Amino acid sequence: MDITELILDDHHEQRRLFAILEQIEPTETDALSAVWSRLAAFLELHAQAEEEIFYPALLQAGIAARRAGGVEDETLDAIGDHNEIRDAIAEVARHQAGTEDWYAAVAAANSANSDHMAEEEREGLTDFRRLAGLSSRHRLAVAFAAYEARNYAGVEPVDKDPVSYVRAAERKLPTAASGSLNVGTLKRN
């Protein structure tokens, strides 16, 4: 078991659920609402699990490999993406299922999520496979699976300031004293 594979599995399920929504007739509002509710909760949980488990580990691995600037930039971008996805989910909730506005909001959520997944798959997950050993990826996979299982009923959506998130995550790392915040986009003036 590998955390990068679990994240990819979640991405596949997210794509599948968006595709299901596209195949349900607009008049079937109960079905649309049910599938959307499941997808929205899943998107929120996935983002929170990544923020709790994956991104701190990516930062730690990057700092240890003296690639702090790259992983900091990836993490800043990912947290910003998660905020956009949360905001898009909230916008869907403002509309009646099956309406044009609802479909437009779902399409915006799909677009934000798709952009995030593609970037994460090209960068964060690839970098992590290069930087972290299999035993570490396995240990994190167990924690990730357990986190999602414990919170299967959903999590409270909370936008995060990307810079504050990275700084807080790095303060918790044993290598935070290395001065990693002096590189990349977080360089202090």
mmCIF file of C-alpha atoms in Angstrom:
data_model
loop_
_atom_site.group_PDB
_atom_site.id
_atom_site.type_symbol
_atom_site.label_atom_id
_atom_site.label_comp_id
_atom_site.label_asym_id
_atom_site.label_seq_id
_atom_site.Cartn_x
_atom_site.Cartn_y
_atom_site.Cartn_z
ATOM 1 C CA MET A 1 0.000 0.000 0.000
ATOM 2 C CA ASP A 2 1.333 3.396 -1.018
ATOM 3 C CA ILE A 3 -0.189 6.788 -0.162
ATOM 4 C CA THR A 4 0.376 7.995 -3.720
ATOM 5 C CA GLU A 5 -1.717 5.087 -5.000
ATOM 6 C CA LEU A 6 -4.498 5.794 -2.482
ATOM 7 C CA ILE A 7 -4.606 9.414 -3.609
ATOM 8 C CA LEU A 8 -4.749 8.304 -7.256
ATOM 9 C CA ASP A 9 -7.572 5.894 -6.379
ATOM 10 C CA ASP A 10 -9.486 8.777 -4.777
ATOM 11 C CA HIS A 11 -8.893 10.874 -7.899
ATOM 12 C CA HIS A 12 -10.335 8.109 -10.061
ATOM 13 C CA GLU A 13 -13.442 7.931 -7.858
ATOM 14 C CA GLN A 14 -13.881 11.708 -8.028
ATOM 15 C CA ARG A 15 -13.714 11.615 -11.821
ATOM 16 C CA ARG A 16 -16.190 8.720 -11.870
ATOM 17 C CA LEU A 17 -18.709 10.572 -9.683
ATOM 18 C CA PHE A 18 -18.492 13.729 -11.808
ATOM 19 C CA ALA A 19 -19.095 11.549 -14.899
ATOM 20 C CA ILE A 20 -22.137 9.956 -13.234
ATOM 21 C CA LEU A 21 -23.600 13.423 -12.586
ATOM 22 C CA GLU A 22 -23.256 14.239 -16.282
ATOM 23 C CA GLN A 23 -25.342 11.171 -17.170
ATOM 24 C CA ILE A 24 -28.309 11.849 -14.871
ATOM 25 C CA GLU A 25 -31.260 13.712 -16.364
ATOM 26 C CA PRO A 26 -31.870 17.221 -14.949
ATOM 27 C CA THR A 27 -35.374 16.177 -13.884
ATOM 28 C CA GLU A 28 -33.971 13.460 -11.593
ATOM 29 C CA THR A 29 -33.192 15.939 -8.844
ATOM 30 C CA ASP A 30 -33.205 13.380 -6.016
ATOM 31 C CA ALA A 31 -30.544 11.323 -7.774
ATOM 32 C CA LEU A 32 -28.511 14.418 -8.646
ATOM 33 C CA SER A 33 -28.666 15.636 -5.065
ATOM 34 C CA ALA A 34 -27.696 12.256 -3.651
ATOM 35 C CA VAL A 35 -24.702 11.757 -5.949
ATOM 36 C CA TRP A 36 -23.591 15.354 -5.503
ATOM 37 C CA SER A 37 -23.846 15.107 -1.708
ATOM 38 C CA ARG A 38 -21.619 12.045 -1.740
ATOM 39 C CA LEU A 39 -19.132 13.675 -4.113
ATOM 40 C CA ALA A 40 -19.025 16.965 -2.212
ATOM 41 C CA ALA A 41 -18.361 15.184 1.096
ATOM 42 C CA PHE A 42 -15.714 13.029 -0.584
ATOM 43 C CA LEU A 43 -13.942 16.046 -2.106
ATOM 44 C CA GLU A 44 -13.868 17.779 1.281
ATOM 45 C CA LEU A 45 -12.591 14.679 3.064
ATOM 46 C CA HIS A 46 -9.937 13.981 0.443
ATOM 47 C CA ALA A 47 -8.591 17.547 0.649
ATOM 48 C CA GLN A 48 -8.531 17.439 4.448
ATOM 49 C CA ALA A 49 -6.755 14.061 4.476
ATOM 50 C CA GLU A 50 -4.122 15.396 2.088
ATOM 51 C CA GLU A 51 -3.657 18.469 4.271
ATOM 52 C CA GLU A 52 -3.354 16.409 7.446
ATOM 53 C CA ILE A 53 -1.140 13.623 6.107
ATOM 54 C CA PHE A 54 0.260 13.991 2.590
ATOM 55 C CA TYR A 55 1.398 17.593 2.318
ATOM 56 C CA PRO A 56 3.276 17.705 5.646
ATOM 57 C CA ALA A 57 5.094 14.527 4.548
ATOM 58 C CA LEU A 58 5.869 16.049 1.126
ATOM 59 C CA LEU A 59 7.308 19.127 2.837
ATOM 60 C CA GLN A 60 9.407 16.992 5.161
ATOM 61 C CA ALA A 61 10.738 14.845 2.319
ATOM 62 C CA GLY A 62 11.515 17.891 0.199
ATOM 63 C CA ILE A 63 13.344 19.671 3.002
ATOM 64 C CA ALA A 64 15.357 16.536 3.774
ATOM 65 C CA ALA A 65 16.318 16.286 0.089
ATOM 66 C CA ARG A 66 17.234 19.999 -0.020
ATOM 67 C CA ARG A 67 14.339 20.670 -2.395
ATOM 68 C CA ALA A 68 12.314 22.783 0.021
ATOM 69 C CA GLY A 69 11.531 25.547 -2.468
ATOM 70 C CA GLY A 70 9.934 23.180 -4.963
ATOM 71 C CA VAL A 71 7.777 21.307 -2.470
ATOM 72 C CA GLU A 72 6.819 24.533 -0.711
ATOM 73 C CA ASP A 73 5.593 25.964 -4.021
ATOM 74 C CA GLU A 74 3.675 22.752 -4.799
ATOM 75 C CA THR A 75 2.086 22.776 -1.345
ATOM 76 C CA LEU A 76 1.144 26.456 -1.504
ATOM 77 C CA ASP A 77 -0.526 25.832 -4.847
ATOM 78 C CA ALA A 78 -2.327 22.709 -3.628
ATOM 79 C CA ILE A 79 -3.753 24.415 -0.540
ATOM 80 C CA GLY A 80 -4.941 27.280 -2.738
ATOM 81 C CA ASP A 81 -6.532 24.732 -5.071
ATOM 82 C CA HIS A 82 -8.267 23.039 -2.139
ATOM 83 C CA ASN A 83 -9.721 26.413 -1.142
ATOM 84 C CA GLU A 84 -11.008 26.946 -4.704
ATOM 85 C CA ILE A 85 -12.606 23.483 -4.670
ATOM 86 C CA ARG A 86 -14.247 24.173 -1.284
ATOM 87 C CA ASP A 87 -15.566 27.490 -2.550
ATOM 88 C CA ALA A 88 -16.910 25.809 -5.702
ATOM 89 C CA ILE A 89 -18.660 23.177 -3.565
ATOM 90 C CA ALA A 90 -20.244 25.949 -1.502
ATOM 91 C CA GLU A 91 -21.448 27.623 -4.717
ATOM 92 C CA VAL A 92 -23.197 24.412 -5.826
ATOM 93 C CA ALA A 93 -25.097 24.396 -2.524
ATOM 94 C CA ARG A 94 -26.609 27.793 -3.384
ATOM 95 C CA HIS A 95 -28.561 26.341 -6.324
ATOM 96 C CA GLN A 96 -31.406 23.890 -6.829
ATOM 97 C CA ALA A 97 -30.207 20.562 -8.243
ATOM 98 C CA GLY A 98 -30.880 20.155 -11.944
ATOM 99 C CA THR A 99 -31.050 23.875 -12.758
ATOM 100 C CA GLU A 100 -28.733 25.564 -15.238
ATOM 101 C CA ASP A 101 -27.054 27.455 -12.401
ATOM 102 C CA TRP A 102 -26.517 24.216 -10.476
ATOM 103 C CA TYR A 103 -24.960 22.514 -13.499
ATOM 104 C CA ALA A 104 -22.726 25.546 -14.069
ATOM 105 C CA ALA A 105 -21.573 25.448 -10.449
ATOM 106 C CA VAL A 106 -20.939 21.683 -10.654
ATOM 107 C CA ALA A 107 -18.945 22.244 -13.863
ATOM 108 C CA ALA A 108 -16.860 24.909 -12.095
ATOM 109 C CA ALA A 109 -16.199 22.496 -9.200
ATOM 110 C CA ASN A 110 -15.251 19.789 -11.688
ATOM 111 C CA SER A 111 -12.888 22.149 -13.501
ATOM 112 C CA ALA A 112 -11.184 23.317 -10.286
ATOM 113 C CA ASN A 113 -10.844 19.741 -9.060
ATOM 114 C CA SER A 114 -9.611 18.418 -12.405
ATOM 115 C CA ASP A 115 -6.946 21.120 -12.644
ATOM 116 C CA HIS A 116 -5.800 20.345 -9.099
ATOM 117 C CA MET A 117 -5.663 16.581 -9.642
ATOM 118 C CA ALA A 118 -3.718 16.899 -12.889
ATOM 119 C CA GLU A 119 -1.150 19.191 -11.316
ATOM 120 C CA GLU A 120 -0.848 17.059 -8.202
ATOM 121 C CA GLU A 121 -0.394 13.918 -10.287
ATOM 122 C CA ARG A 122 2.327 15.577 -12.402
ATOM 123 C CA GLU A 123 4.161 17.236 -9.523
ATOM 124 C CA GLY A 124 3.415 16.411 -5.886
ATOM 125 C CA LEU A 125 2.792 12.695 -6.246
ATOM 126 C CA THR A 126 5.667 12.224 -8.674
ATOM 127 C CA ASP A 127 8.055 14.157 -6.433
ATOM 128 C CA PHE A 128 6.944 12.230 -3.376
ATOM 129 C CA ARG A 129 7.560 8.868 -5.052
ATOM 130 C CA ARG A 130 11.087 10.097 -5.860
ATOM 131 C CA LEU A 131 11.763 11.548 -2.410
ATOM 132 C CA ALA A 132 10.131 9.065 -0.010
ATOM 133 C CA GLY A 133 10.861 5.389 0.378
ATOM 134 C CA LEU A 134 8.239 2.693 0.070
ATOM 135 C CA SER A 135 8.116 2.013 3.815
ATOM 136 C CA SER A 136 7.342 5.678 4.471
ATOM 137 C CA ARG A 137 4.719 5.737 1.709
ATOM 138 C CA HIS A 138 3.158 2.596 3.209
ATOM 139 C CA ARG A 139 3.063 4.055 6.731
ATOM 140 C CA LEU A 140 1.417 7.203 5.377
ATOM 141 C CA ALA A 141 -1.056 5.128 3.342
ATOM 142 C CA VAL A 142 -2.204 3.416 6.524
ATOM 143 C CA ALA A 143 -2.662 6.804 8.218
ATOM 144 C CA PHE A 144 -4.465 8.214 5.143
ATOM 145 C CA ALA A 145 -6.839 5.247 4.882
ATOM 146 C CA ALA A 146 -7.566 5.390 8.606
ATOM 147 C CA TYR A 147 -8.189 9.146 8.464
ATOM 148 C CA GLU A 148 -10.674 8.776 5.623
ATOM 149 C CA ALA A 149 -12.356 5.839 7.395
ATOM 150 C CA ARG A 150 -12.657 7.719 10.691
ATOM 151 C CA ASN A 151 -14.173 10.715 8.922
ATOM 152 C CA TYR A 152 -16.337 8.896 6.362
ATOM 153 C CA ALA A 153 -19.372 10.965 7.405
ATOM 154 C CA GLY A 154 -17.572 14.124 6.315
ATOM 155 C CA VAL A 155 -15.433 16.940 7.630
ATOM 156 C CA GLU A 156 -16.105 20.607 8.162
ATOM 157 C CA PRO A 157 -14.900 22.592 5.147
ATOM 158 C CA VAL A 158 -12.393 25.231 6.211
ATOM 159 C CA ASP A 159 -10.353 27.328 3.796
ATOM 160 C CA LYS A 160 -6.731 27.744 4.818
ATOM 161 C CA ASP A 161 -4.221 30.466 4.118
ATOM 162 C CA PRO A 162 -1.577 28.611 2.063
ATOM 163 C CA VAL A 163 1.428 30.462 3.520
ATOM 164 C CA SER A 164 0.227 30.015 7.098
ATOM 165 C CA TYR A 165 -0.445 26.341 6.385
ATOM 166 C CA VAL A 166 3.090 25.752 5.080
ATOM 167 C CA ARG A 167 4.698 27.679 7.934
ATOM 168 C CA ALA A 168 2.684 25.758 10.541
ATOM 169 C CA ALA A 169 3.428 22.405 8.875
ATOM 170 C CA GLU A 170 7.142 23.164 8.705
ATOM 171 C CA ARG A 171 7.267 24.273 12.358
ATOM 172 C CA LYS A 172 6.058 20.778 13.291
ATOM 173 C CA LEU A 173 8.859 19.093 11.344
ATOM 174 C CA PRO A 174 12.076 18.037 13.050
ATOM 175 C CA THR A 175 13.981 19.788 10.248
ATOM 176 C CA ALA A 176 12.113 23.092 10.546
ATOM 177 C CA ALA A 177 15.151 24.671 12.200
ATOM 178 C CA SER A 178 17.078 24.276 8.922
ATOM 179 C CA GLY A 179 15.678 27.599 7.727
ATOM 180 C CA SER A 180 13.702 26.164 4.839
ATOM 181 C CA LEU A 181 11.435 29.185 4.838
ATOM 182 C CA ASN A 182 14.317 31.225 3.480
ATOM 183 C CA VAL A 183 13.906 29.713 0.012
ATOM 184 C CA GLY A 184 11.331 29.706 -2.703
ATOM 185 C CA THR A 185 8.262 31.893 -2.649
ATOM 186 C CA LEU A 186 8.274 32.033 1.145
ATOM 187 C CA LYS A 187 11.623 33.849 1.343
ATOM 188 C CA ARG A 188 11.546 36.403 4.101
ATOM 189 C CA ASN A 189 12.614 39.950 3.290
#
